[in-house]
Every structure is written in structure tokens, then in C-alpha cells.
PDB file of C-alpha atoms in Angstrom:
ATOM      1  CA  UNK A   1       9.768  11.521 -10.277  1.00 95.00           C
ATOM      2  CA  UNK A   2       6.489  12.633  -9.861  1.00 97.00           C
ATOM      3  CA  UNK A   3       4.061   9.476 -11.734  1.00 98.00           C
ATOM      4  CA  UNK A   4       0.526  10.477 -13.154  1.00 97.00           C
ATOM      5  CA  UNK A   5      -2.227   8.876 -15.174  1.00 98.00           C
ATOM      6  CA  UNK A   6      -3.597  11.042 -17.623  1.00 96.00           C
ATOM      7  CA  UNK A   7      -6.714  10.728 -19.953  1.00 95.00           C
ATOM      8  CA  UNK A   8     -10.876  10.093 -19.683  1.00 95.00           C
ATOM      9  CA  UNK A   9     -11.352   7.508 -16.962  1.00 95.00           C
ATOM     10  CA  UNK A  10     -10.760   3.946 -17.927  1.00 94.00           C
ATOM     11  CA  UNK A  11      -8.361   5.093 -20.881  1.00 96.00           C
ATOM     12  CA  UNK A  12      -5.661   6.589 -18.692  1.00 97.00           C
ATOM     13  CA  UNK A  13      -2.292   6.760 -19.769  1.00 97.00           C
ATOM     14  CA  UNK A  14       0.925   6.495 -17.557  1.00 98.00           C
ATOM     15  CA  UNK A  15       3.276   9.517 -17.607  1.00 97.00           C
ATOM     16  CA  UNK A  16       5.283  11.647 -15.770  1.00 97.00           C
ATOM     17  CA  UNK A  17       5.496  15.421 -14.654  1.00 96.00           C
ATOM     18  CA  UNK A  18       9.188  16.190 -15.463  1.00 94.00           C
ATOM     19  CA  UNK A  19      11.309  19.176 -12.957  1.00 91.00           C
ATOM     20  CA  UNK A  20       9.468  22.018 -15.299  1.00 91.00           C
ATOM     21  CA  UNK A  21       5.959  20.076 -14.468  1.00 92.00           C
ATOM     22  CA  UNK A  22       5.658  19.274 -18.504  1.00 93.00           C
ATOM     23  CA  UNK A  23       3.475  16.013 -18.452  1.00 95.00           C
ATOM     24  CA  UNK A  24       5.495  13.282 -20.710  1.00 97.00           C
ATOM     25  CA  UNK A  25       3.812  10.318 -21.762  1.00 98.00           C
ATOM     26  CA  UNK A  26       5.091   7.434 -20.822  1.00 98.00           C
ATOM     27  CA  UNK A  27       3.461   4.488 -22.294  1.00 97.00           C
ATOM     28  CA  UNK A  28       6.445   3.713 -24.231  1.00 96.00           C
ATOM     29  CA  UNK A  29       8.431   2.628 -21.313  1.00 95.00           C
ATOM     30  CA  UNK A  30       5.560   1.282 -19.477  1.00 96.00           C
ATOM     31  CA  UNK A  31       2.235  -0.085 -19.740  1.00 96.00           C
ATOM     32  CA  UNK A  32       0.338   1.141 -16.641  1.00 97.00           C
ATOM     33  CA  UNK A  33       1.704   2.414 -13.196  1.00 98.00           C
ATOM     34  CA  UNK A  34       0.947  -0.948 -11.570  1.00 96.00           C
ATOM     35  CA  UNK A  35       2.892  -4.445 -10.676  1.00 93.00           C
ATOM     36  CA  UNK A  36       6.298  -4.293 -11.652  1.00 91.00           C
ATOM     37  CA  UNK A  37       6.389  -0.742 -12.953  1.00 96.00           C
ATOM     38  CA  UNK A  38       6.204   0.311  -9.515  1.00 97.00           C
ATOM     39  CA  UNK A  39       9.310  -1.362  -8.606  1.00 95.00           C
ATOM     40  CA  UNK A  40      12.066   1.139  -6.758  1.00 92.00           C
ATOM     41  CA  UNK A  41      15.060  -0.332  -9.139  1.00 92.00           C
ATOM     42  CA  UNK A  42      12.768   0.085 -12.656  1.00 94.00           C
ATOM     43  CA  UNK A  43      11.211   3.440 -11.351  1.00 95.00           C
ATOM     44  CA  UNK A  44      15.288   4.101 -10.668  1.00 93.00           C
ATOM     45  CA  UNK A  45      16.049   3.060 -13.906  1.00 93.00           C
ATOM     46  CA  UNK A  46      12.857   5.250 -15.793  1.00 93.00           C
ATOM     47  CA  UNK A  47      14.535   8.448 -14.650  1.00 92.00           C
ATOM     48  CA  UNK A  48      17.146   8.947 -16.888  1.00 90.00           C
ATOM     49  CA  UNK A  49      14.587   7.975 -19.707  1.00 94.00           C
ATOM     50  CA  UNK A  50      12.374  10.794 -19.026  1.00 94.00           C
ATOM     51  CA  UNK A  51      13.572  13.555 -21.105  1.00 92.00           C
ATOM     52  CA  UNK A  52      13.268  12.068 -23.800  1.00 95.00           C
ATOM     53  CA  UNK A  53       9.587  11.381 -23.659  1.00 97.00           C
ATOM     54  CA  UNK A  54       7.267  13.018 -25.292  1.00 97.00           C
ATOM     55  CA  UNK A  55       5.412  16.323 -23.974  1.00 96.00           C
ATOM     56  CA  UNK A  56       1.639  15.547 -24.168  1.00 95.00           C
ATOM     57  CA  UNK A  57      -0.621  18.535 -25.546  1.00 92.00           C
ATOM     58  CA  UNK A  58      -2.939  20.887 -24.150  1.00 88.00           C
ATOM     59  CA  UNK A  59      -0.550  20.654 -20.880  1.00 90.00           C
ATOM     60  CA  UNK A  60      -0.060  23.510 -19.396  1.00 81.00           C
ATOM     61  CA  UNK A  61       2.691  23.467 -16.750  1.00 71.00           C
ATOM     62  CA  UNK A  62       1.342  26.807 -14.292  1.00 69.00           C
ATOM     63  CA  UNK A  63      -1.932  24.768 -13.874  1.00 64.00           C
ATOM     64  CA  UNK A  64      -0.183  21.201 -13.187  1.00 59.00           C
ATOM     65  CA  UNK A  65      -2.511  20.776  -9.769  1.00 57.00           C
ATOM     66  CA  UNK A  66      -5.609  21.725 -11.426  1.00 59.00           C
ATOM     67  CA  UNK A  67      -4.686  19.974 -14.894  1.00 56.00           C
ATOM     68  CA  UNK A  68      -4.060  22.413 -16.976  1.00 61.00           C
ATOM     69  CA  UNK A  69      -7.134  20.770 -18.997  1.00 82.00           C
ATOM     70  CA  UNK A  70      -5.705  17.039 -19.084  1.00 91.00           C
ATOM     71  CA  UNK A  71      -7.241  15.238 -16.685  1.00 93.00           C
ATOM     72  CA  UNK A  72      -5.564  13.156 -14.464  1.00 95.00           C
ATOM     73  CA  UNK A  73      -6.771  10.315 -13.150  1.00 96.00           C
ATOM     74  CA  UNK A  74      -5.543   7.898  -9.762  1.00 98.00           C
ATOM     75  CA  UNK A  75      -1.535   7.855 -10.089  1.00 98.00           C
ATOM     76  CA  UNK A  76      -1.853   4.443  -9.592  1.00 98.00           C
ATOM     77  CA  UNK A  77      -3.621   1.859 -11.904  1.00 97.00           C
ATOM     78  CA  UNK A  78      -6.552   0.182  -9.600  1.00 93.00           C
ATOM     79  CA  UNK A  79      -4.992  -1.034  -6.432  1.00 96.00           C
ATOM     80  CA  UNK A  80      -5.322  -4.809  -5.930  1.00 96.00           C
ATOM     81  CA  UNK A  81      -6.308  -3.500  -2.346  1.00 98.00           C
ATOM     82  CA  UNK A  82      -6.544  -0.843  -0.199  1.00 98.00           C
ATOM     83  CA  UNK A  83      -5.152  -0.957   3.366  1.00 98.00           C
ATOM     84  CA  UNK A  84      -6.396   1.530   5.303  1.00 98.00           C
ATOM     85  CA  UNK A  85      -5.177   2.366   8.970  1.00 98.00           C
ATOM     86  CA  UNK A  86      -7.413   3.748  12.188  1.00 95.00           C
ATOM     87  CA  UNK A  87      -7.087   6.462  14.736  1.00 94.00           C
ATOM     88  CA  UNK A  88      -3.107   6.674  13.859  1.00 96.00           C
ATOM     89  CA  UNK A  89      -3.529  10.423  15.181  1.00 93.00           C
ATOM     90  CA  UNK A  90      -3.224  10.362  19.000  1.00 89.00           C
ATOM     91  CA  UNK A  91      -5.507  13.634  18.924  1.00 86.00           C
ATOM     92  CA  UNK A  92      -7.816  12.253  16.006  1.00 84.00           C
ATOM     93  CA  UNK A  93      -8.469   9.181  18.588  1.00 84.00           C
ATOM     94  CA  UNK A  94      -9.569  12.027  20.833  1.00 86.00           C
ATOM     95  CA  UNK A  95     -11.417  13.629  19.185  1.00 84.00           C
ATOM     96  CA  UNK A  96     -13.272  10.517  18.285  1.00 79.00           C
ATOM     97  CA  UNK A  97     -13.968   9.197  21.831  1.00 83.00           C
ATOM     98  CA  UNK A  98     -11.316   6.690  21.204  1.00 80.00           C
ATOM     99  CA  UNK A  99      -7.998   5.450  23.200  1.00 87.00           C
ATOM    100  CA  UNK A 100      -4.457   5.701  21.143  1.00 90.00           C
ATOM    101  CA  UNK A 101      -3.862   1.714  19.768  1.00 93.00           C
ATOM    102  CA  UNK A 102      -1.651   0.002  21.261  1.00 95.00           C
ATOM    103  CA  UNK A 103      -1.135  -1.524  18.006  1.00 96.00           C
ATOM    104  CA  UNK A 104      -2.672  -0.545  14.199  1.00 97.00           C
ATOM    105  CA  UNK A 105      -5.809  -0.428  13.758  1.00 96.00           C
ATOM    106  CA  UNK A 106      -6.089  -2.492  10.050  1.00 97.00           C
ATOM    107  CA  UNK A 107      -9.428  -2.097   7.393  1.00 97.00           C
ATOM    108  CA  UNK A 108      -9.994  -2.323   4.457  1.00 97.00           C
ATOM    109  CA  UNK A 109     -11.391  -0.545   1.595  1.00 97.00           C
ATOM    110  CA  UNK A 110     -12.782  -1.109  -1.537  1.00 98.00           C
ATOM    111  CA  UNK A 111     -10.268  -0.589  -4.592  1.00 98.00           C
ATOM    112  CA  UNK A 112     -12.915   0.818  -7.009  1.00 97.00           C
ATOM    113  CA  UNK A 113     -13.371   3.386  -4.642  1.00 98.00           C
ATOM    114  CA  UNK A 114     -10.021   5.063  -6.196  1.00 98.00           C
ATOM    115  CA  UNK A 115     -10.645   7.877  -8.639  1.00 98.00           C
ATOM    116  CA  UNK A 116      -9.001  11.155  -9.641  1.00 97.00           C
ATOM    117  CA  UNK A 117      -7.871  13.996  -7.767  1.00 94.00           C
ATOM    118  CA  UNK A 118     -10.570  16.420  -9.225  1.00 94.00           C
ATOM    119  CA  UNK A 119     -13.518  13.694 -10.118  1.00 96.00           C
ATOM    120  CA  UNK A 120     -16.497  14.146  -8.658  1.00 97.00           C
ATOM    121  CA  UNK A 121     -16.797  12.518  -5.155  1.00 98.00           C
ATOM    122  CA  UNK A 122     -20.340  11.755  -4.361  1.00 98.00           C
ATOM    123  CA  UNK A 123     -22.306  11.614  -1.044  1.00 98.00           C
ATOM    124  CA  UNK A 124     -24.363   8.219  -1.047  1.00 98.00           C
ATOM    125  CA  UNK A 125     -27.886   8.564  -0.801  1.00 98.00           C
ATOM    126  CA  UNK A 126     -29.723   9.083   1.868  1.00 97.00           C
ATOM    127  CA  UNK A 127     -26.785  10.387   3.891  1.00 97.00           C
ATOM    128  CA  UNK A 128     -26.016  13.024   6.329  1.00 98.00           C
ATOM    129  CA  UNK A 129     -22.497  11.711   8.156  1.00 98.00           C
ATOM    130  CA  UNK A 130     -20.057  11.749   4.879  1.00 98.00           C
ATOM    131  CA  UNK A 131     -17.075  12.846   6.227  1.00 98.00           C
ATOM    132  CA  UNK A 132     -13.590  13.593   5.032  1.00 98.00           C
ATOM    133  CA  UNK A 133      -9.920  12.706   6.142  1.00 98.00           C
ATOM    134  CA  UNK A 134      -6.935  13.723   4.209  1.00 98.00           C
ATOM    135  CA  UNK A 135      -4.424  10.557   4.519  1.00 98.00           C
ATOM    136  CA  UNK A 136      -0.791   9.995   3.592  1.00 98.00           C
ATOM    137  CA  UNK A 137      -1.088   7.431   0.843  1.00 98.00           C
ATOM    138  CA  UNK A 138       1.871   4.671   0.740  1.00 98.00           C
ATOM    139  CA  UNK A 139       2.136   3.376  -2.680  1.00 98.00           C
ATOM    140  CA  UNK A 140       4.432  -0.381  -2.667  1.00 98.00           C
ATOM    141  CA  UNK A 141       6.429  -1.091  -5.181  1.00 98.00           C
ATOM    142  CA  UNK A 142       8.253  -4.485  -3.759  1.00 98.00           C
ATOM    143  CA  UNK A 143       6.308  -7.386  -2.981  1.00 98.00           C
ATOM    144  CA  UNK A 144       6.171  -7.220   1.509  1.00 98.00           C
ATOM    145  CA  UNK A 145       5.759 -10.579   2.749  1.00 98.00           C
ATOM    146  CA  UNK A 146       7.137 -11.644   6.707  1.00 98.00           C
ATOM    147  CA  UNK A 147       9.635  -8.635   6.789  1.00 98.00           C
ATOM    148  CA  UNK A 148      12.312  -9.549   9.097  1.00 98.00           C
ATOM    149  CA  UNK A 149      11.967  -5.863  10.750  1.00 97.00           C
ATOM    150  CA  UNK A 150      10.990  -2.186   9.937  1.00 98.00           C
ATOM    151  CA  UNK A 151      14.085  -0.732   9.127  1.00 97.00           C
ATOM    152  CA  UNK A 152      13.372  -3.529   5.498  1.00 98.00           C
ATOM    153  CA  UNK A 153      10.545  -1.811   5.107  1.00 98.00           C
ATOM    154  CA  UNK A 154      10.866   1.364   3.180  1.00 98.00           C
ATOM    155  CA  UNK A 155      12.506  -0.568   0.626  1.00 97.00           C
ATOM    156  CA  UNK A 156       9.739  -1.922  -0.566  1.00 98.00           C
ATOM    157  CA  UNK A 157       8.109   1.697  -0.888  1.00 98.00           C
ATOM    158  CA  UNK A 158       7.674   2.782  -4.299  1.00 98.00           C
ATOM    159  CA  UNK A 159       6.446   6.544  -3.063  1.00 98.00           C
ATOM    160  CA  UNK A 160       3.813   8.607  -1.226  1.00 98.00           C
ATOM    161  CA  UNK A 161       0.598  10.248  -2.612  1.00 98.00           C
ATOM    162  CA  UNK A 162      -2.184  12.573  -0.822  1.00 98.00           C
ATOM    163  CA  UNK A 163      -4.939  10.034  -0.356  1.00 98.00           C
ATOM    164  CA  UNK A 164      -8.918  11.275   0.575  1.00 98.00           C
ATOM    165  CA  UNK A 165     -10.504   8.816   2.901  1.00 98.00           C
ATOM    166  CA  UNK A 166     -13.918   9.362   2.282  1.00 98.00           C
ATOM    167  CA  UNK A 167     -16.392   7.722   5.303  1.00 98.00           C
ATOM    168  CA  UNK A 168     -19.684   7.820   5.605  1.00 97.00           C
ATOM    169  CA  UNK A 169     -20.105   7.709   9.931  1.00 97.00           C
ATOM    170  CA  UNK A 170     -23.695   6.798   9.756  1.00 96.00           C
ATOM    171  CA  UNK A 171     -22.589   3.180   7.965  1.00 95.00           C
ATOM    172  CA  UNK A 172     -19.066   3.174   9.741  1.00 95.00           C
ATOM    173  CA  UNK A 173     -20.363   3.461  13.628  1.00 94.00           C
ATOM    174  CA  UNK A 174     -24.042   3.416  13.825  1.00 95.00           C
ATOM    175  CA  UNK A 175     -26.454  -0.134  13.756  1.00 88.00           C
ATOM    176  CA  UNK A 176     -23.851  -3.066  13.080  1.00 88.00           C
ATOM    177  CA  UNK A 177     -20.667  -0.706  12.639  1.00 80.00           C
ATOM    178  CA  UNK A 178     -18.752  -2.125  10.006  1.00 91.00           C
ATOM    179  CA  UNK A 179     -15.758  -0.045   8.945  1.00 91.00           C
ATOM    180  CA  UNK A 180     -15.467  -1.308   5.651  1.00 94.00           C
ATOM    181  CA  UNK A 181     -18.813  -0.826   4.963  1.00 94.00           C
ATOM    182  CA  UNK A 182     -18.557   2.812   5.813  1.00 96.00           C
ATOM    183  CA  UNK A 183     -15.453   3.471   3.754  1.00 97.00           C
ATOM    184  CA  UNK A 184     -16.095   1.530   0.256  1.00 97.00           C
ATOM    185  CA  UNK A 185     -19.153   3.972  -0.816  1.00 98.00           C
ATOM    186  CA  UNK A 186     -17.994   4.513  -4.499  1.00 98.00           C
ATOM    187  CA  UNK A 187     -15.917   7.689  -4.962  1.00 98.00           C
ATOM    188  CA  UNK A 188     -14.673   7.521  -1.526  1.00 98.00           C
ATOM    189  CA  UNK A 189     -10.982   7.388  -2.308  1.00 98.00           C
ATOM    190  CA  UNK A 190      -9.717  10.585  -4.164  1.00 98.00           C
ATOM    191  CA  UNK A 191      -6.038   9.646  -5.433  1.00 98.00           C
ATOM    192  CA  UNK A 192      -3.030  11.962  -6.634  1.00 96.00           C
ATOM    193  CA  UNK A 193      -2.746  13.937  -8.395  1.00 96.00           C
ATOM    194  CA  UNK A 194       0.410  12.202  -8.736  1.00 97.00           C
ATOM    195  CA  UNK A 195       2.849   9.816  -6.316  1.00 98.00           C
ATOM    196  CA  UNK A 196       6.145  10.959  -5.838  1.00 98.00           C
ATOM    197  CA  UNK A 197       8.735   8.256  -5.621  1.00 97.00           C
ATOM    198  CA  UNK A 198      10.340   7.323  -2.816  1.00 97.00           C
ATOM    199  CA  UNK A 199      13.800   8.640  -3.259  1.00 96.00           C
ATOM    200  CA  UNK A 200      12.435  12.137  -3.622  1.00 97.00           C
ATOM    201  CA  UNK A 201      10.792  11.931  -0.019  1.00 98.00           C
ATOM    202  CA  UNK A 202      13.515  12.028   2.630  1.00 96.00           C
ATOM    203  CA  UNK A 203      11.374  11.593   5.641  1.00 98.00           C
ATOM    204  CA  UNK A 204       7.991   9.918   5.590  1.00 98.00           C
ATOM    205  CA  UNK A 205       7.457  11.317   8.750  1.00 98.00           C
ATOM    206  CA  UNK A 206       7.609  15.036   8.281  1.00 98.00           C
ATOM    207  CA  UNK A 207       5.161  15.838   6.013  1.00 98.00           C
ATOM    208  CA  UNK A 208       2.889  18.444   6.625  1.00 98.00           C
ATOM    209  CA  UNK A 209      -1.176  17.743   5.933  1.00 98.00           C
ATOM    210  CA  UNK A 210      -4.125  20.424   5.433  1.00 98.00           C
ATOM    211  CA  UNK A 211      -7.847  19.877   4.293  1.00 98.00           C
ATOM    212  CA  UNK A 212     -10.069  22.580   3.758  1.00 98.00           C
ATOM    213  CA  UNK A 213     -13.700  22.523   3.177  1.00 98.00           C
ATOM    214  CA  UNK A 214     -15.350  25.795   1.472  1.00 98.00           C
ATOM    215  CA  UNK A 215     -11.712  27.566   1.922  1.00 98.00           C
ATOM    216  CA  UNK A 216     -12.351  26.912   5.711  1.00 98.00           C
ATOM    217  CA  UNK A 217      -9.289  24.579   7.383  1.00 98.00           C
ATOM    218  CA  UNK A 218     -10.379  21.883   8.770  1.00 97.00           C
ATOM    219  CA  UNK A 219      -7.206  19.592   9.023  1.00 98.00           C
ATOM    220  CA  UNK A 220      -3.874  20.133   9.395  1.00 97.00           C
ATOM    221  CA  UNK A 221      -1.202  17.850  11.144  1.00 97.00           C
ATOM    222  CA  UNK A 222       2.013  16.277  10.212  1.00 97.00           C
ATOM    223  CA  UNK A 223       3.108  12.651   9.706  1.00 98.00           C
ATOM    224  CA  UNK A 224       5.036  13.055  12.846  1.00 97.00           C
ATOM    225  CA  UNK A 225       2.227  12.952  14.847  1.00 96.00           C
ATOM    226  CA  UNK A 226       1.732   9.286  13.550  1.00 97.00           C
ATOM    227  CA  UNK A 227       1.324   6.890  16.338  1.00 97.00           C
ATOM    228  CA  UNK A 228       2.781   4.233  14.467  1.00 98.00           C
ATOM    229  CA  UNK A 229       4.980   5.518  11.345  1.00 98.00           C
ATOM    230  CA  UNK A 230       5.094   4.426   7.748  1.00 98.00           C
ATOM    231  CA  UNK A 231       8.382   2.068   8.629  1.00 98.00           C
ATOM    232  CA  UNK A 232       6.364   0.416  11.593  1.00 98.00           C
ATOM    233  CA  UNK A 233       3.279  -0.149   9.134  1.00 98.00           C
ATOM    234  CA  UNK A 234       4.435  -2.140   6.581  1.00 98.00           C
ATOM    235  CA  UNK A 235       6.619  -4.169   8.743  1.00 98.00           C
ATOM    236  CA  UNK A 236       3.413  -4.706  10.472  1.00 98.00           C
ATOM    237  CA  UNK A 237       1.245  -5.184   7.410  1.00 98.00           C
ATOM    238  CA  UNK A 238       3.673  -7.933   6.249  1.00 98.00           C
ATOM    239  CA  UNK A 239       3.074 -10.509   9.185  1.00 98.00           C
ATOM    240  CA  UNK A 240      -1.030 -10.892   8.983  1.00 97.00           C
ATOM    241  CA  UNK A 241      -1.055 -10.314   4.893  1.00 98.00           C
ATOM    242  CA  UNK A 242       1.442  -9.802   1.880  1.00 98.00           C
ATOM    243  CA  UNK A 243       1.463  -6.703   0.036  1.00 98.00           C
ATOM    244  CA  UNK A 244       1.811  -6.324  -3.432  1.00 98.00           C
ATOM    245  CA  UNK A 245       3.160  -3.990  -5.549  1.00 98.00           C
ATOM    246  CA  UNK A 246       0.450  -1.735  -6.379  1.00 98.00           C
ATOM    247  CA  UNK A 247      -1.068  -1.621  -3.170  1.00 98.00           C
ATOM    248  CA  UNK A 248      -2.001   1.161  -1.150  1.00 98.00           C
ATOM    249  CA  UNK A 249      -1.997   2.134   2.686  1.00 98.00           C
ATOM    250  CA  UNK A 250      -4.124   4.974   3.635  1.00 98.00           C
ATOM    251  CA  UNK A 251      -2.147   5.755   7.048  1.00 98.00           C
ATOM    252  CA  UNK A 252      -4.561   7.649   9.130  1.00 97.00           C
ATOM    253  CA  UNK A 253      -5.478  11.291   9.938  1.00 97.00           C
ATOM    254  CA  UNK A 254      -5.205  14.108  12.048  1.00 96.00           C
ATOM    255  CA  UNK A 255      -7.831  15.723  13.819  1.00 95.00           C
ATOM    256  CA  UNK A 256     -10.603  18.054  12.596  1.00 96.00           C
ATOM    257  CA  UNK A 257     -12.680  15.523  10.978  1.00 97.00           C
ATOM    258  CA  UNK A 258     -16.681  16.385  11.003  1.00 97.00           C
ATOM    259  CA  UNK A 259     -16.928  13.618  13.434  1.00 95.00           C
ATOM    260  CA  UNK A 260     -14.691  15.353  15.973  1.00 93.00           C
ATOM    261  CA  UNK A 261     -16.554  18.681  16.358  1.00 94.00           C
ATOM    262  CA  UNK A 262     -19.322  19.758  18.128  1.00 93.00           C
ATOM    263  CA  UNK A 263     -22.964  19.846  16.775  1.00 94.00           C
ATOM    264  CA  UNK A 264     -24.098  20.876  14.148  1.00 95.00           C
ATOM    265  CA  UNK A 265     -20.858  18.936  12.891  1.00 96.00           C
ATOM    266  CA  UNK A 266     -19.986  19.688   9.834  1.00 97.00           C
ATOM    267  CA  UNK A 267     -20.820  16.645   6.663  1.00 98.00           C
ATOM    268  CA  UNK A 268     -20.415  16.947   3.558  1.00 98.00           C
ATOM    269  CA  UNK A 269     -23.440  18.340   1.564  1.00 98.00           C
ATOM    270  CA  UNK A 270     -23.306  18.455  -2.734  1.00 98.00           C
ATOM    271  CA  UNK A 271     -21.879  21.164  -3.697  1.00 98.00           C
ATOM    272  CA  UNK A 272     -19.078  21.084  -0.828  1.00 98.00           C
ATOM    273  CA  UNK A 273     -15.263  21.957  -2.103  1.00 98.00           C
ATOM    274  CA  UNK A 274     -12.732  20.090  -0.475  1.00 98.00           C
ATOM    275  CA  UNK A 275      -8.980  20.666  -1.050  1.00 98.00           C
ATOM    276  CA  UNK A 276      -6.540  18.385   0.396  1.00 98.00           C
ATOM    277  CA  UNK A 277      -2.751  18.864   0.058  1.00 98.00           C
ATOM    278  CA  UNK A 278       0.590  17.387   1.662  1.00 98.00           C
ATOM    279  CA  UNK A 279       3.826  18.680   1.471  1.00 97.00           C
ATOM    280  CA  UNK A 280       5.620  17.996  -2.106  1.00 97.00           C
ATOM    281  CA  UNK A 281       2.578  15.647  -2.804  1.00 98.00           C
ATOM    282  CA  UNK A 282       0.163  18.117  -4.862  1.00 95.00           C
ATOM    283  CA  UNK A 283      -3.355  19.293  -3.926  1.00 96.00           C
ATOM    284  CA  UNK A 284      -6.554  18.263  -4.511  1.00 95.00           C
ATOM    285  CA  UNK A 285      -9.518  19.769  -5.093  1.00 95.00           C
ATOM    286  CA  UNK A 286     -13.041  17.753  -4.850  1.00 93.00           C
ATOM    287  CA  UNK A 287     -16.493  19.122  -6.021  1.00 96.00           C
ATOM    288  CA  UNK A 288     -18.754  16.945  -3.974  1.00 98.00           C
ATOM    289  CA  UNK A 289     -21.881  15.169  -6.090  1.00 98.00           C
ATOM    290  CA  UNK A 290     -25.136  13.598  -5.213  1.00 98.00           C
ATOM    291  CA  UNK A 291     -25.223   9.902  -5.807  1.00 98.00           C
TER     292      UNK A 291
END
């Protein structure tokens, strides 16, 4: 199933895109895409339900990526936090000057950073080093405390989402280089447009990932290029902090980031359109603002 949150933001409704990408509302089977909704077995047990939802107007289903004039907001009510992983790119730690980990590199970022797919993403004042990094987003579902090993970890994967790392480098590297501080600018964590469960993605780690900015490519890897892989992550994850269902992991990035090119590198100025896909995930496209 492909989950969405539809409506104006802060009044967003859960529903789902059905196989002919009509939007069904979905509020009478849950309240929110969040805590227990997320689970794998009620997600499981949602499907068959789905027909029988209702279609929500002013849909249309050949524009489902750009709306189709419903907007959609974060598939996934705000996080309760929002793990986000470093240079997990052997040739995005390159790029950046930086050695491959020799284990995950763990930050993390501000939840009401999260917004739609298409809301406006804005560059913070006073800044010339916003920067972008398309991410595979790891939605959980089952609560991930002490797992035993990685091969109990997928379980507790409700599904997958194209995630927009926003960073500002200036904040990130430069004067007391805090990560988090860098990353939690508000905006800074375009969402969706929808998470596809977990039983519809056979291998986390062959997804293919492209960003463009201005029609230009500026990204584009695959998950199997992960130094450490989705498995290995929240198996990880679940021995220095529990997740919660609800939660998101923003996994790393490939190369191309601003950062990694020569000067003039190229930041994010208003006006900027940046489109971010991954395979069977959606696209999305950004309008950058002015704070």
C-alpha cells in the first residue's frame, strides 16, 4: 500500500493511493499514520479494507506525484524523532574529505522539520551553504528495542519513503560544528509523497536514487552502495536507543551534494527546483523559499 496524508497542513487526513493511484480516505479505519497504525500486522490487515474506502474529490490519478490539486502532506504524522545517518555513501565520504565509518555515523534531527513533498522548503537567513541530499527514509512500525541481531530487524519496518535532508554546511561544519544544528533549520525535511509498506519493497538495498536541481542531476546512487544497509541500521539503532513506531531514519546519501563539488559549489538560492525521486517511492518536487 502506498500511505499518504492529505489536506492543508495541520488538518491532514490519513489515506491511501489504491493500484489505479485513486486517493481513498482512510480516517475511518485509522486516526493518523502514526503509533500503532504503522504496525506491519494492522497495515497487513488495512489492505483488504481498502476498496472499499472512499475516493476523495478533486483527485486526479495522472497527476498523483504532483497532487492532482490535493495536497499531500508528510506520509507520516510528526515523527517522535528523526534518526538521521552520516557519510553511509563510501563515495559521498569522499567527496566530503571524510574516511568510510567503521561504524554509523548517528544524528539527529529535529521532527518539526518534516513537511510535504511539494511545501515550500526555505533557505534560513543569512545563508549561502544550504545544501540538499536525497535519503532513503525508513519508516518503523514495531517498537526496536536490544534486537537480538539484524536479520529481526526488518520486521519491525513498516515501509520506505524518499526523504530530503536539508543541511545548511555553514551551521553543520563551520565555528562549533554541530550536526544537529545544521540539519533542524525548519523545512529541512521534505517527506513523501507517500511510504510504501514494507511488503511491497523486496530489497531495501536496490533502490535506485536521483536529485536534480533546475532539471540538472545532481545525485544519483543506489541503496546498494550503502556502507551499512537498512538491516544493519536498525539492529544498530536498537542497542544505544529504542525506536518507536513512527520514527524515521534518514539513511544517508550518495554523492553529488553541493558540498562535494568544486567552487563555485552549487547552494541552494530561492527560487531553486529540486526534484528528488527513488525507485517505486514517488518524486518530489521542492520550490525553494526565503525564510
Amino acid at each position: 500500500m502506498r500511505l499518504v496524508r492529505f489536506g492543508e497542513p495541520g488538518a491532514e487526513v490519513p489515506g491511501v493511493l489504491d493500484g489505479d493511484g485513486v486517493l481513498r480516505d482512510a480516517s475511518s479505519l485509522v486516526t493518523d499514520w502514526d503509533g500503532a497504525s504503522l504496525a506491519p500486522g494492522r497495515l497487513a490487515a488495512l489492505r483488504a479494507r481498502v476498496a472499499g474506502l472512499p475516493a476523495v474529490d478533486g483527485w486526479d490519478p495522472e497527476h498523483a506525484a504532483s497532487g492532482g490539486g490535493v495536497r499531500l502532506g508528510s506520509p507520516v504524522a510528526r515523527p517522535g524523532k528523526v534518526v538521521c545517518i552520516g557519510v553511509n555513501y563510501a563515495d559521498h565520504a569522499a567527496e566530503s574529505g571524510m574516511e568510510t565509518p567503521a561504524e554509523p555515523v548517528v544524528f539527529m534531527k529535529d521532527p518539526w522539520t518534516v513537511v510535504g513533498h511539494r511545501d515550500t522548503v526555505l533557505v534560513p537567513r543569512g545563508s549561502v551553504k544550504t545544501d540538499y541530499e536525497v535519503e532513503l527514509a525508513v519508516v518503523i512500525g514495531a517498537t526496536a528495542r536490544y534486537l537480538d541481531s539484524p536479520d529481526d530487524a526488518l520486521a519491525c519496518v513498516a515501509g520506505y519513503a524518499t526523504s530530503h535532508d536539508v543541511s545548511e554546511r555553514a551551521l553543520q561544519l563551520e565555528g562549533t560544528g554541530q550536526w544537529d544544528k545544521g540539519k533542524s533549520c525548519e523545512t529541512f525535511n521534505p517527506l513523501g509523497p507517500w511510504v510504501l509498506t514494507a511488503d511491497e519493497v523486496a530489497d531495501p538495498q536496490d533502490l535506485e536514487l536521483r536529485l536534480s536541481v533546475n532539471g540538472a542531476e545532481r545525485q544519483h546512487g543506489s541503496t546498494a552502495q550503502m556502507v551499512f544497509g537498512v538491516a544493519h541500521l536498525v539492529h544498530y539503532l536498537s542497542q544505544i536507543m529504542v525506536l518507536h513506531p513512527g520514527d524515521v531514519i534518514n539513511s544517508g546519501t550518495p554523492a553529488g551534494v553541493a558540498l562535494g563539488h568544486p567552487d563555485p559549489k552549487p547552494y541552494l538560492r530561492e527560487g531553486d527546483v529540486v526534484e528528488c525521486s527513488i525507485t517505486g517511492l514517488g518524486t518530489q518536487r521542492t520550490v525553494m523559499g526565503q525564510a
